[in-house]
C-alpha cells in the first residue's frame, strides 16, 4: 500500500486549523439546537452547503435537540433505518424526508397551543376557563411540587415523587419538561399526541423553557404569552392567591421579571385584563 503524501508544515497547520473551525461550528450548532434557536430542518438545510455541518453525526444532531437525548435519538434512528455512525451528508433522500417528518409532527390534526407567562398572571385560571367553555383539550402536567391545599391529584396535576419523575424522563414519556422554582414539571407526551391526532385543539399551560422545547419539536405550535396589565397588578395577583409561602412568593416575583423579558420569543402576546377576553382571543386563533 502506498503511504499518504507527507504534508508540508504549513499545509498541516492549515488542515489542523480547518478541523478546529469545523469542530467549533458543530459545537455552536449543537448549542443552538439545545437552546431552540435553530430547528432540525434548518440544520439539514445547512448541511447541503456547509461541509462541516454535513460531517456532523446524525446521532449527535438528534441528541442535541432539546428534550430528545441519546436513547430517543437511537430509537428514532433505528425506526428510520439510519446506522448509528451515519453522518448527515450520508443520508439518503428517504431518510432525510423521514427525519423531517418525525420532527414536524405532521400527523397532528388539531392545533397545538402553548400558554406561558409569569407566575401569577392568570395562566391556570385561563386554562380552566378554556377547559370549561370550549372543546380545547387541556393537558394535565406532572410535577414534583407538593400539592397546594386546593389542588386535586389528576385534575390540577399528576403529583410525582422525584424517582417517579426520573422514570418518566428515562422512558421518554414527556413531550417537554423543565425545572422551575425548585420543582420539575412535564407534559405527558401520549395524551397530547392522542388528542391532537383525534383533531382536538390542545393547550399546554407551561413555563418558558418548556415552550421553547415545544417550538423545537413542533414548529407549527402557536406560542401565546400572557402578560399582566401592569407589574403592580402581577404582584397583587401573586399575593392575592395566597397559596405560596412569603419566601416562595419572593422567589416567584424574581423569576417573573426574567419571564416577562421572554415575551418577544412568542407568536402572540395577550394581556390578561379579563379572563373571558383572553379565552375569546385564544378561540379566535384556533
Ligand atoms: P398562574 O397560573 O399564571 O400562576 P393563576 O391562574 O393562579 O396564575 O392566577 C393568579 C391569581 O390571579 C389568582 O388569584 C386568579 O384568580 C387571579 N386572576 C387571574 N386572572 C385574573 C384577571 N384577569 N383579573 C384579576 N385577577 C385574575
Ligand atoms: P405552579 O407551581 O404555579 O403550578 O407552576 C409553576 C410554573 O410551571 C408555571 O409557569 C406553569 O405554567 C409551569 N408548568 C406547569 N406545568 C408544566 C409542564 O408540564 N411543563 C413545563 N415546562 N412547565 C409547566
mmCIF file of C-alpha atoms in Angstrom, residues 67 103 123 135 140 163 167 186 228 249 258 264 285:
data_model
loop_
_atom_site.group_PDB
_atom_site.id
_atom_site.type_symbol
_atom_site.label_atom_id
_atom_site.label_comp_id
_atom_site.label_asym_id
_atom_site.label_seq_id
_atom_site.Cartn_x
_atom_site.Cartn_y
_atom_site.Cartn_z
ATOM 1 C CA UNK A 67 -35.714 17.035 25.201
ATOM 2 C CA UNK A 103 -39.807 16.319 13.932
ATOM 3 C CA UNK A 123 -52.483 31.068 33.177
ATOM 4 C CA UNK A 135 -63.641 21.808 23.247
ATOM 5 C CA UNK A 140 -52.570 17.825 32.776
ATOM 6 C CA UNK A 163 -37.958 8.967 41.428
ATOM 7 C CA UNK A 167 -38.552 7.226 35.431
ATOM 8 C CA UNK A 186 -43.529 17.933 32.434
ATOM 9 C CA UNK A 228 -50.244 41.230 33.143
ATOM 10 C CA UNK A 249 -43.686 34.345 46.519
ATOM 11 C CA UNK A 258 -36.997 37.110 33.849
ATOM 12 C CA UNK A 264 -40.648 38.509 22.259
ATOM 13 C CA UNK A 285 -56.677 31.699 16.895
#
